[in-house]
Coordinates of N, CA and C in Angstrom, one line a residue:
M540 N 10.7 -71.3 19.1 CA 11.9 -70.6 18.6 C 12.4 -71.3 17.3
S541 N 12.9 -70.5 16.4 CA 13.5 -71.1 15.1 C 15.0 -71.0 15.2
A542 N 15.7 -71.9 14.5 CA 17.1 -71.9 14.4 C 17.6 -70.5 13.9
G543 N 18.6 -70.0 14.4 CA 19.2 -68.7 13.9 C 18.6 -67.5 14.6
A544 N 17.6 -67.7 15.5 CA 17.0 -66.6 16.2 C 17.3 -66.7 17.7
P545 N 17.3 -65.5 18.4 CA 17.5 -65.6 19.9 C 16.3 -66.2 20.5
A546 N 16.4 -66.6 21.8 CA 15.3 -67.2 22.5 C 14.1 -66.2 22.5
G547 N 12.9 -66.8 22.2 CA 11.7 -66.0 22.2 C 11.5 -65.2 20.9
R548 N 12.4 -65.4 20.0 CA 12.3 -64.7 18.7 C 12.3 -65.7 17.6
H549 N 11.7 -65.3 16.5 CA 11.5 -66.1 15.3 C 12.4 -65.5 14.2
V550 N 13.0 -66.2 13.3 CA 13.8 -65.7 12.3 C 13.1 -64.7 11.4
L551 N 11.8 -64.8 11.3 CA 11.0 -63.9 10.4 C 10.7 -62.5 11.1
D552 N 11.1 -62.5 12.4 CA 10.9 -61.2 13.1 C 11.9 -60.2 12.7
N553 N 13.1 -60.6 12.3 CA 14.2 -59.8 11.8 C 14.8 -60.5 10.5
P554 N 14.0 -60.5 9.5 CA 14.4 -61.4 8.3 C 15.6 -60.9 7.6
A555 N 15.9 -59.6 7.6 CA 17.1 -59.2 6.9 C 18.4 -59.7 7.7
L556 N 18.3 -59.6 9.0 CA 19.4 -60.0 9.9 C 19.6 -61.5 9.7
A557 N 18.5 -62.3 9.8 CA 18.6 -63.7 9.6 C 19.1 -64.1 8.3
S558 N 18.8 -63.4 7.2 CA 19.3 -63.7 5.9 C 20.8 -63.4 5.8
L559 N 21.2 -62.2 6.3 CA 22.6 -61.8 6.1 C 23.5 -62.6 7.1
T560 N 23.0 -63.2 8.1 CA 23.8 -64.1 8.9 C 23.6 -65.5 8.6
G561 N 22.8 -65.8 7.6 CA 22.5 -67.2 7.2 C 22.8 -67.4 5.7
P562 N 21.8 -67.8 4.9 CA 22.0 -68.2 3.5 C 22.6 -67.0 2.7
H563 N 22.3 -65.8 3.0 CA 22.8 -64.6 2.3 C 24.1 -64.0 2.9
A564 N 24.8 -64.8 3.7 CA 26.0 -64.2 4.3 C 27.0 -63.8 3.3
L565 N 27.0 -64.5 2.1 CA 28.0 -64.1 1.1 C 27.8 -62.7 0.5
F566 N 26.6 -62.1 0.8 CA 26.3 -60.7 0.3 C 26.6 -59.7 1.4
A567 N 26.8 -60.2 2.7 CA 26.8 -59.3 3.8 C 28.0 -58.4 3.8
E568 N 27.8 -57.1 4.0 CA 28.8 -56.1 4.3 C 28.6 -55.6 5.7
A569 N 29.6 -55.6 6.5 CA 29.5 -55.4 8.0 C 30.2 -54.2 8.4
R570 N 29.6 -53.5 9.4 CA 30.3 -52.5 10.2 C 29.9 -52.8 11.6
G571 N 30.8 -53.3 12.4 CA 30.5 -53.8 13.7 C 29.4 -54.9 13.6
R572 N 28.3 -54.7 14.3 CA 27.2 -55.7 14.3 C 26.2 -55.3 13.3
V573 N 26.3 -54.3 12.6 CA 25.3 -53.8 11.6 C 25.7 -54.4 10.2
L574 N 24.7 -55.0 9.5 CA 24.9 -55.6 8.3 C 24.1 -55.0 7.2
R575 N 24.5 -55.1 6.0 CA 23.8 -54.6 4.8 C 24.1 -55.4 3.6
Y576 N 23.2 -55.3 2.6 CA 23.4 -55.9 1.3 C 24.2 -54.8 0.5
P577 N 25.0 -55.2 -0.5 CA 25.6 -54.3 -1.4 C 24.5 -53.3 -2.0
V578 N 24.9 -52.1 -2.2 CA 23.8 -51.1 -2.5 C 23.2 -51.3 -3.8
D579 N 23.8 -52.1 -4.7 CA 23.1 -52.4 -6.0 C 22.4 -53.7 -6.0
V580 N 22.3 -54.3 -4.8 CA 21.5 -55.6 -4.6 C 20.2 -55.3 -3.9
S581 N 20.3 -54.6 -2.7 CA 19.1 -54.3 -1.9 C 19.4 -53.1 -1.0
P582 N 18.4 -52.3 -0.8 CA 18.6 -51.2 0.2 C 18.6 -51.6 1.6
W583 N 18.2 -52.8 1.9 CA 18.0 -53.2 3.3 C 19.2 -53.3 4.2
L584 N 19.1 -52.8 5.4 CA 20.2 -52.9 6.4 C 19.6 -53.7 7.6
A585 N 20.4 -54.3 8.4 CA 20.0 -55.1 9.5 C 20.7 -54.7 10.8
L586 N 19.9 -54.2 11.8 CA 20.5 -54.0 13.1 C 20.5 -55.3 13.9
P587 N 21.4 -55.4 14.9 CA 21.3 -56.6 15.8 C 20.0 -56.5 16.7
E588 N 19.7 -57.5 17.4 CA 18.4 -57.6 18.1 C 18.4 -56.6 19.3
D589 N 19.6 -56.2 19.8 CA 19.6 -55.3 20.9 C 20.5 -54.1 20.6
P590 N 20.2 -53.3 19.6 CA 21.1 -52.2 19.2 C 21.4 -51.2 20.3
G591 N 22.7 -50.9 20.4 CA 23.1 -49.8 21.4 C 23.7 -48.7 20.6
P592 N 24.2 -47.6 21.3 CA 24.7 -46.4 20.6 C 25.7 -46.7 19.6
E593 N 26.6 -47.7 19.9 CA 27.7 -48.0 18.9 C 27.1 -48.6 17.6
D594 N 26.0 -49.4 17.7 CA 25.3 -49.9 16.6 C 24.7 -48.9 15.7
W595 N 24.0 -47.9 16.4 CA 23.4 -46.8 15.6 C 24.5 -45.9 14.9
A596 N 25.6 -45.8 15.6 CA 26.7 -45.0 14.9 C 27.2 -45.8 13.7
D597 N 27.3 -47.1 13.8 CA 27.7 -48.0 12.7 C 26.6 -47.9 11.6
L598 N 25.4 -47.9 12.0 CA 24.3 -47.8 11.0 C 24.5 -46.5 10.2
A599 N 24.8 -45.4 10.9 CA 25.0 -44.1 10.2 C 26.1 -44.1 9.2
A600 N 27.1 -45.0 9.4 CA 28.2 -45.1 8.5 C 27.7 -45.7 7.2
F601 N 26.6 -46.4 7.2 CA 26.1 -47.0 5.9 C 25.0 -46.1 5.3
A602 N 24.8 -44.9 5.8 CA 23.8 -44.0 5.2 C 24.2 -43.6 3.8
D603 N 23.1 -43.3 2.9 CA 23.4 -42.9 1.6 C 23.8 -41.5 1.5
P604 N 24.0 -40.9 0.4 CA 24.5 -39.5 0.3 C 23.5 -38.5 0.9
D605 N 22.2 -38.9 1.1 CA 21.3 -38.0 1.7 C 21.1 -38.4 3.2
A606 N 22.0 -39.2 3.8 CA 22.0 -39.6 5.2 C 20.9 -40.5 5.5
R607 N 20.3 -41.2 4.5 CA 19.2 -42.1 4.8 C 19.6 -43.6 4.9
V608 N 18.9 -44.3 5.7 CA 19.1 -45.8 5.8 C 17.7 -46.4 5.8
H609 N 17.6 -47.7 5.4 CA 16.4 -48.4 5.2 C 16.3 -49.6 6.1
L610 N 15.4 -49.7 7.0 CA 15.3 -50.8 7.9 C 13.9 -51.6 7.7
P611 N 14.0 -52.8 7.4 CA 12.7 -53.6 7.3 C 12.3 -54.2 8.6
G612 N 11.1 -54.0 9.0 CA 10.6 -54.7 10.2 C 11.1 -54.3 11.5
Y613 N 11.8 -53.1 11.6 CA 12.3 -52.7 12.9 C 11.2 -52.2 13.8
R614 N 11.2 -52.7 15.1 CA 10.1 -52.4 16.0 C 10.6 -51.7 17.3
G615 N 11.9 -51.5 17.4 CA 12.5 -50.9 18.6 C 12.4 -49.4 18.7
E616 N 13.0 -48.9 19.7 CA 13.1 -47.5 19.9 C 14.1 -46.8 18.9
I617 N 13.8 -45.7 18.5 CA 14.6 -44.9 17.6 C 15.3 -43.8 18.4
P618 N 16.6 -43.7 18.4 CA 17.3 -42.8 19.2 C 17.0 -41.3 18.9
E619 N 17.2 -40.5 19.8 CA 17.0 -39.0 19.6 C 18.0 -38.6 18.5
G620 N 17.5 -37.7 17.7 CA 18.3 -37.2 16.6 C 18.1 -37.9 15.3
W621 N 17.6 -39.1 15.3 CA 17.2 -39.8 14.1 C 15.8 -39.4 13.6
E622 N 15.6 -39.2 12.3 CA 14.3 -38.7 11.8 C 13.7 -39.8 10.9
V623 N 12.5 -40.1 11.2 CA 11.7 -41.1 10.3 C 11.2 -40.3 9.1
T624 N 11.8 -40.5 8.0 CA 11.5 -39.8 6.8 C 10.4 -40.5 5.9
M625 N 10.2 -41.8 6.2 CA 9.2 -42.6 5.5 C 8.9 -43.8 6.3
R626 N 7.6 -44.1 6.4 CA 7.2 -45.4 7.1 C 6.1 -46.0 6.2
V627 N 6.3 -47.2 5.9 CA 5.2 -48.0 5.1 C 4.8 -49.1 6.0
D628 N 3.6 -49.1 6.5 CA 3.0 -50.2 7.3 C 2.8 -51.4 6.4
G629 N 3.2 -52.5 6.9 CA 3.1 -53.7 6.1 C 2.6 -54.9 6.8
V630 N 2.4 -56.0 6.1 CA 1.9 -57.3 6.7 C 2.9 -58.3 6.1
Q631 N 3.1 -59.3 7.0 CA 3.9 -60.5 6.6 C 3.1 -61.7 6.6
F632 N 3.1 -62.4 5.5 CA 2.3 -63.6 5.2 C 3.2 -64.8 5.1
V633 N 2.8 -66.0 5.5 CA 3.5 -67.3 5.3 C 2.6 -68.2 4.5
Y634 N 3.2 -69.0 3.6 CA 2.4 -69.8 2.7 C 2.0 -71.1 3.4
E635 N 0.7 -71.4 3.4 CA 0.2 -72.7 3.9 C -0.7 -73.3 2.9
G636 N -0.7 -72.9 1.6 CA -1.6 -73.4 0.6 C -1.1 -74.7 0.0
L637 N -2.0 -75.3 -0.8 CA -1.7 -76.6 -1.4 C -1.5 -76.5 -2.9
D638 N -1.6 -75.3 -3.5 CA -1.7 -75.2 -5.0 C -0.4 -74.8 -5.6
A639 N 0.7 -74.7 -4.9 CA 1.9 -74.3 -5.5 C 2.3 -75.3 -6.6
A640 N 2.7 -74.8 -7.7 CA 3.0 -75.7 -8.9 C 3.8 -74.9 -9.9
P641 N 4.6 -75.6 -10.7 CA 5.4 -75.0 -11.7 C 4.4 -74.5 -12.8
D642 N 4.9 -73.5 -13.6 CA 4.1 -72.9 -14.6 C 4.9 -73.1 -15.9
A643 N 4.3 -73.8 -16.9 CA 5.0 -74.2 -18.1 C 5.4 -73.0 -19.0
E644 N 4.6 -71.9 -18.8 CA 4.9 -70.7 -19.6 C 6.0 -69.8 -19.0
A645 N 6.2 -70.0 -17.7 CA 7.1 -69.1 -17.0 C 8.6 -69.4 -17.4
V646 N 9.4 -68.3 -17.6 CA 10.8 -68.4 -18.0 C 11.6 -67.9 -16.8
R647 N 12.8 -68.6 -16.7 CA 13.8 -68.1 -15.7 C 14.4 -66.8 -16.2
L648 N 14.5 -65.8 -15.3 CA 15.1 -64.6 -15.7 C 16.5 -64.5 -15.0
G649 N 17.4 -63.8 -15.7 CA 18.7 -63.7 -15.3 C 19.3 -62.4 -15.6
P650 N 20.6 -62.2 -15.4 CA 21.3 -60.9 -15.6 C 21.0 -60.3 -17.0
A651 N 20.9 -61.1 -18.0 CA 20.6 -60.5 -19.3 C 19.2 -59.9 -19.4
D652 N 18.3 -60.3 -18.5 CA 16.9 -59.7 -18.5 C 16.8 -58.5 -17.6
V653 N 17.8 -58.1 -16.9 CA 17.7 -57.0 -15.9 C 17.2 -55.7 -16.5
P654 N 17.6 -55.3 -17.7 CA 17.0 -54.0 -18.2 C 15.5 -54.1 -18.3
E655 N 15.0 -55.2 -18.8 CA 13.5 -55.4 -18.9 C 12.9 -55.4 -17.6
M656 N 13.5 -56.1 -16.6 CA 13.0 -56.2 -15.3 C 12.9 -54.9 -14.6
L657 N 14.0 -54.1 -14.8 CA 14.0 -52.7 -14.2 C 12.9 -51.8 -14.8
D658 N 12.7 -52.0 -16.1 CA 11.7 -51.2 -16.8 C 10.3 -51.6 -16.3
L659 N 10.1 -52.9 -16.1 CA 8.7 -53.3 -15.6 C 8.6 -52.8 -14.1
V660 N 9.6 -52.9 -13.3 CA 9.5 -52.4 -11.9 C 9.3 -50.9 -11.9
A661 N 9.9 -50.2 -12.8 CA 9.7 -48.7 -12.8 C 8.3 -48.3 -13.2
R662 N 7.6 -49.2 -14.0 CA 6.2 -48.9 -14.4 C 5.2 -49.4 -13.4
T663 N 5.6 -50.4 -12.5 CA 4.6 -51.0 -11.6 C 4.9 -50.8 -10.1
R664 N 6.1 -50.4 -9.8 CA 6.5 -50.1 -8.4 C 6.1 -51.1 -7.4
P665 N 6.6 -52.4 -7.5 CA 6.3 -53.4 -6.5 C 7.1 -53.3 -5.2
G666 N 8.2 -52.4 -5.2 CA 9.1 -52.4 -4.1 C 10.5 -52.4 -4.7
P667 N 11.5 -52.3 -3.8 CA 12.9 -52.2 -4.3 C 13.3 -53.3 -5.1
F668 N 13.9 -53.0 -6.3 CA 14.5 -54.0 -7.2 C 15.6 -53.2 -7.9
L669 N 16.8 -53.7 -7.7 CA 18.0 -53.0 -8.2 C 18.8 -53.8 -9.2
P670 N 19.8 -53.3 -9.8 CA 20.5 -54.1 -10.9 C 21.0 -55.5 -10.5
R671 N 21.3 -55.7 -9.3 CA 21.8 -57.0 -8.9 C 20.8 -57.8 -8.0
T672 N 19.6 -57.3 -7.8 CA 18.7 -58.0 -7.0 C 18.4 -59.4 -7.5
V673 N 18.5 -59.6 -8.8 CA 18.3 -60.9 -9.4 C 19.2 -62.0 -8.9
E674 N 20.3 -61.6 -8.3 CA 21.3 -62.6 -7.8 C 20.8 -63.2 -6.5
L675 N 19.7 -62.7 -5.9 CA 19.3 -63.1 -4.6 C 18.6 -64.5 -4.6
G676 N 18.1 -64.8 -5.8 CA 17.3 -66.1 -5.9 C 16.7 -66.3 -7.3
T677 N 15.8 -67.1 -7.4 CA 15.1 -67.4 -8.7 C 14.1 -66.4 -9.0
Y678 N 14.1 -65.9 -10.2 CA 13.1 -64.9 -10.7 C 12.5 -65.6 -11.9
L679 N 11.2 -65.5 -12.0 CA 10.4 -66.1 -13.1 C 9.6 -65.0 -13.8
G680 N 9.4 -65.1 -15.1 CA 8.7 -64.1 -15.8 C 7.7 -64.7 -16.8
L681 N 6.8 -63.9 -17.3 CA 5.9 -64.3 -18.3 C 6.0 -63.2 -19.4
R682 N 6.0 -63.6 -20.7 CA 6.2 -62.7 -21.8 C 4.9 -62.8 -22.7
R683 N 4.7 -61.7 -23.3 CA 3.6 -61.6 -24.4 C 4.3 -60.9 -25.6
D684 N 4.2 -61.6 -26.7 CA 4.9 -61.1 -27.9 C 6.4 -60.8 -27.7
G685 N 7.0 -61.6 -26.8 CA 8.4 -61.4 -26.5 C 8.7 -60.4 -25.5
R686 N 7.7 -59.7 -25.0 CA 7.9 -58.6 -24.0 C 7.6 -59.1 -22.6
L687 N 8.4 -58.8 -21.6 CA 8.2 -59.2 -20.3 C 7.0 -58.4 -19.7
V688 N 6.0 -59.1 -19.2 CA 4.8 -58.4 -18.8 C 4.5 -58.7 -17.3
A689 N 5.1 -59.7 -16.7 CA 4.9 -60.1 -15.3 C 6.1 -60.8 -14.8
M690 N 6.4 -60.6 -13.5 CA 7.5 -61.4 -12.9 C 7.2 -61.5 -11.4
A691 N 8.0 -62.4 -10.8 CA 8.0 -62.6 -9.3 C 9.3 -63.4 -9.0
G692 N 9.8 -63.2 -7.8 CA 11.1 -63.9 -7.5 C 11.4 -64.0 -6.0
E693 N 12.6 -64.3 -5.7 CA 13.0 -64.5 -4.3 C 13.9 -63.4 -3.8
R694 N 13.7 -63.0 -2.6 CA 14.5 -61.9 -2.0 C 15.2 -62.4 -0.7
L695 N 14.6 -62.0 0.4 CA 15.2 -62.3 1.7 C 15.2 -63.8 1.9
H696 N 16.2 -64.4 2.6 CA 16.3 -65.8 2.7 C 16.8 -66.2 4.1
P697 N 15.9 -66.0 5.1 CA 16.3 -66.6 6.5 C 16.4 -68.1 6.4
P698 N 17.1 -68.7 7.3 CA 17.2 -70.1 7.3 C 15.9 -70.8 7.3
G699 N 15.6 -71.7 6.3 CA 14.4 -72.4 6.2 C 13.3 -71.7 5.6
W700 N 13.5 -70.5 5.2 CA 12.4 -69.6 4.6 C 12.9 -68.9 3.4
T701 N 12.1 -68.5 2.4 CA 12.4 -67.7 1.3 C 11.3 -66.7 1.1
E702 N 11.6 -65.4 0.9 CA 10.6 -64.4 0.7 C 10.3 -64.3 -0.8
I703 N 9.1 -64.3 -1.2 CA 8.6 -64.0 -2.6 C 8.5 -62.5 -2.7
S704 N 9.1 -61.9 -3.7 CA 9.1 -60.5 -3.9 C 9.0 -60.1 -5.3
A705 N 9.0 -58.7 -5.6 CA 9.0 -58.2 -6.9 C 7.8 -58.7 -7.7
V706 N 6.7 -58.9 -7.1 CA 5.5 -59.5 -7.8 C 4.9 -58.3 -8.5
C707 N 4.9 -58.3 -9.9 CA 4.3 -57.2 -10.6 C 3.9 -57.6 -12.0
T708 N 2.9 -56.9 -12.5 CA 2.3 -57.2 -13.8 C 2.1 -55.8 -14.5
D709 N 2.4 -55.9 -15.8 CA 2.2 -54.7 -16.7 C 0.7 -54.3 -16.6
P710 N 0.4 -53.0 -16.4 CA -1.0 -52.6 -16.3 C -1.9 -53.1 -17.4
A711 N -1.3 -53.2 -18.6 CA -2.2 -53.7 -19.7 C -2.6 -55.2 -19.6
H712 N -1.9 -55.9 -18.7 CA -2.2 -57.3 -18.6 C -2.7 -57.7 -17.2
R713 N -3.1 -56.7 -16.4 CA -3.7 -57.1 -15.1 C -5.1 -57.7 -15.3
G714 N -5.5 -58.5 -14.3 CA -6.7 -59.2 -14.4 C -6.7 -60.5 -15.2
E715 N -5.5 -60.9 -15.6 CA -5.3 -62.1 -16.4 C -4.8 -63.3 -15.5
G716 N -4.6 -63.0 -14.2 CA -4.1 -64.0 -13.3 C -2.6 -64.3 -13.4
L717 N -1.8 -63.4 -14.0 CA -0.4 -63.7 -14.2 C 0.4 -63.7 -12.9
A718 N 0.1 -62.7 -12.1 CA 0.8 -62.6 -10.8 C 0.6 -63.9 -9.9
A719 N -0.7 -64.3 -9.9 CA -1.0 -65.5 -9.1 C -0.2 -66.7 -9.6
R720 N -0.2 -66.9 -10.9 CA 0.5 -68.0 -11.5 C 2.0 -68.0 -11.1
L721 N 2.6 -66.8 -11.2 CA 4.0 -66.7 -10.9 C 4.3 -66.9 -9.4
V722 N 3.5 -66.3 -8.5 CA 3.6 -66.5 -7.1 C 3.6 -68.0 -6.7
L723 N 2.7 -68.8 -7.3 CA 2.6 -70.2 -7.0 C 3.7 -71.0 -7.6
A724 N 4.2 -70.5 -8.8 CA 5.4 -71.2 -9.4 C 6.7 -70.9 -8.5
V725 N 6.9 -69.7 -8.1 CA 8.0 -69.4 -7.2 C 7.9 -70.2 -5.9
A726 N 6.7 -70.2 -5.3 CA 6.4 -71.0 -4.1 C 6.7 -72.4 -4.3
H727 N 6.4 -73.0 -5.4 CA 6.7 -74.4 -5.7 C 8.2 -74.6 -5.6
G728 N 9.0 -73.8 -6.3 CA 10.4 -73.9 -6.2 C 11.0 -73.9 -4.8
I729 N 10.5 -73.0 -4.0 CA 10.9 -72.8 -2.6 C 10.6 -74.1 -1.9
R730 N 9.4 -74.6 -2.0 CA 9.0 -75.8 -1.3 C 9.8 -77.0 -1.8
E731 N 10.2 -77.1 -3.0 CA 11.0 -78.2 -3.6 C 12.4 -78.2 -2.8
R732 N 12.8 -77.1 -2.3 CA 14.1 -77.1 -1.5 C 13.8 -77.4 -0.1
G733 N 12.6 -77.7 0.3 CA 12.3 -78.0 1.7 C 12.1 -76.7 2.6
E734 N 11.9 -75.6 1.9 CA 11.7 -74.3 2.7 C 10.3 -73.9 2.6
T735 N 10.0 -72.8 3.4 CA 8.6 -72.3 3.4 C 8.6 -70.9 2.8
P736 N 7.7 -70.6 1.9 CA 7.6 -69.3 1.3 C 6.9 -68.3 2.3
F737 N 7.4 -67.1 2.2 CA 6.7 -66.0 2.9 C 6.8 -64.7 2.1
L738 N 6.1 -63.7 2.4 CA 6.1 -62.5 1.7 C 5.6 -61.3 2.5
H739 N 5.9 -60.1 2.0 CA 5.4 -58.9 2.6 C 4.7 -58.1 1.6
T740 N 3.7 -57.3 2.0 CA 3.0 -56.4 1.2 C 2.6 -55.2 2.1
G741 N 2.2 -54.1 1.4 CA 1.7 -53.0 2.2 C 0.3 -53.3 2.8
A742 N 0.2 -52.9 4.1 CA -1.1 -53.1 4.8 C -2.3 -52.5 4.1
Q743 N -2.1 -51.4 3.4 CA -3.2 -50.8 2.7 C -3.4 -51.3 1.3
N744 N -2.6 -52.2 0.8 CA -2.7 -52.8 -0.5 C -3.7 -53.9 -0.5
T745 N -5.0 -53.6 -0.4 CA -6.1 -54.5 -0.2 C -6.2 -55.6 -1.3
N746 N -5.9 -55.1 -2.5 CA -6.0 -56.1 -3.7 C -4.9 -57.2 -3.5
A747 N -3.7 -56.8 -3.1 CA -2.6 -57.8 -2.9 C -3.0 -58.7 -1.8
V748 N -3.5 -58.1 -0.7 CA -3.8 -58.9 0.5 C -4.8 -60.0 0.2
R749 N -5.9 -59.5 -0.6 CA -6.9 -60.5 -1.0 C -6.4 -61.6 -1.8
L750 N -5.5 -61.2 -2.8 CA -4.9 -62.2 -3.7 C -4.1 -63.3 -2.9
Y751 N -3.2 -62.8 -2.0 CA -2.4 -63.7 -1.2 C -3.2 -64.6 -0.3
E752 N -4.2 -64.1 0.3 CA -5.1 -64.9 1.1 C -5.8 -66.0 0.3
K753 N -6.2 -65.6 -0.9 CA -6.9 -66.5 -1.8 C -5.9 -67.7 -2.2
L754 N -4.6 -67.3 -2.3 CA -3.6 -68.3 -2.8 C -3.2 -69.2 -1.7
G755 N -3.5 -68.9 -0.4 CA -3.2 -69.8 0.7 C -2.1 -69.2 1.6
F756 N -1.9 -67.9 1.6 CA -1.0 -67.3 2.5 C -1.8 -66.9 3.8
R757 N -1.1 -67.1 4.9 CA -1.7 -66.7 6.2 C -1.0 -65.5 6.8
L758 N -1.7 -64.6 7.4 CA -1.1 -63.4 8.0 C -0.3 -63.9 9.2
R759 N 0.9 -63.5 9.3 CA 1.7 -63.9 10.5 C 1.8 -62.7 11.4
R760 N 2.1 -61.5 10.9 CA 2.3 -60.4 11.8 C 2.2 -59.1 11.0
T761 N 2.0 -58.0 11.6 CA 2.1 -56.7 11.0 C 3.6 -56.2 11.2
T762 N 4.0 -55.4 10.3 CA 5.4 -54.9 10.3 C 5.4 -53.5 9.8
A763 N 6.6 -53.0 9.6 CA 6.8 -51.7 9.0 C 8.1 -51.6 8.3
F764 N 8.2 -50.8 7.2 CA 9.4 -50.6 6.5 C 9.7 -49.1 6.7
L765 N 10.9 -48.9 7.3 CA 11.3 -47.5 7.7 C 12.4 -47.0 6.8
E766 N 12.3 -45.7 6.5 CA 13.4 -44.9 6.0 C 13.8 -43.9 7.1
L767 N 15.0 -43.9 7.5 CA 15.4 -43.0 8.6 C 16.5 -42.1 8.1
R768 N 16.6 -40.9 8.6 CA 17.7 -40.0 8.3 C 18.6 -39.9 9.5
A769 N 19.9 -40.2 9.3 CA 20.8 -40.2 10.5 C 21.2 -38.8 10.9
P770 N 21.5 -38.6 12.1 CA 22.0 -37.3 12.6 C 23.3 -36.9 11.8
Q771 N 23.3 -35.6 11.4 CA 24.5 -35.2 10.6 C 25.8 -35.5 11.3
H772 N 25.9 -35.3 12.6 CA 27.2 -35.4 13.3 C 27.6 -36.9 13.2
L773 N 26.7 -37.8 13.2 CA 27.1 -39.2 13.1 C 27.6 -39.5 11.7
V774 N 26.8 -39.0 10.7 CA 27.2 -39.3 9.3 C 28.6 -38.7 9.1
E775 N 28.9 -37.6 9.6 CA 30.2 -37.0 9.3 C 31.3 -37.7 10.0
Q776 N 31.0 -38.3 11.2 CA 32.0 -39.0 12.0 C 32.2 -40.4 11.4
E777 N 31.2 -41.1 11.0 CA 31.2 -42.5 10.7 C 31.2 -42.9 9.3
R778 N 30.9 -42.0 8.3 CA 30.7 -42.4 7.0 C 31.7 -43.3 6.4
V779 N 31.3 -44.4 5.7 CA 32.2 -45.2 4.9 C 31.8 -45.1 3.5
P780 N 32.7 -45.4 2.6 CA 32.4 -45.3 1.1 C 31.3 -46.2 0.8
V781 N 30.4 -45.7 -0.1 CA 29.3 -46.5 -0.7 C 29.8 -47.3 -1.9
G782 N 29.4 -48.5 -2.0 CA 29.7 -49.3 -3.1 C 30.6 -50.5 -2.7

């Protein structure tokens, strides 16, 4: 068992909850026992380990204007009336490699770089990245002729662990090893803090899976990223303002 998790559970089994009750508590917005990141930071919400009807009602209060909510890694039962509108099967890897190292060419990215980061994400679609996601941790990038062509950074932060996320490369620069360099550089920074890197990717993304295994990541478990639509009666009863 890891600190911050119930008996028999590991913090990486519910990483959004472990993050929002741990190092990312400063970002947490709560409705009862349900937590979320601000909507311009991350779409992820976190249910408690043993959600009951009141928790699902509180989850509905956080639904977007289309009554949707986003749950990473949820494995429990989904109540009647809730609709699964999207499911992405994923894999969770933990880093056990020896090659993590800083990259002399990598630059630290910050709020001033967000327009470029959002543009790169829009063209490469590595997963959710929003205007304030950069606040979650260290983001590194590589430039060519002054233009951002690759990046990677930190997202979820359970106690003792940090997720590497937003790994993406401009299509014109793929095959140059830029993503691998950045992943190892971000992993180095995480290890320097005494923490362990982990990451998620789509189970069907065989190129990414091969890359991460080559870099020294070990498969820990399969998982899923869910988009659910809340029952309309709950949304109407429970809705809270977004923002």
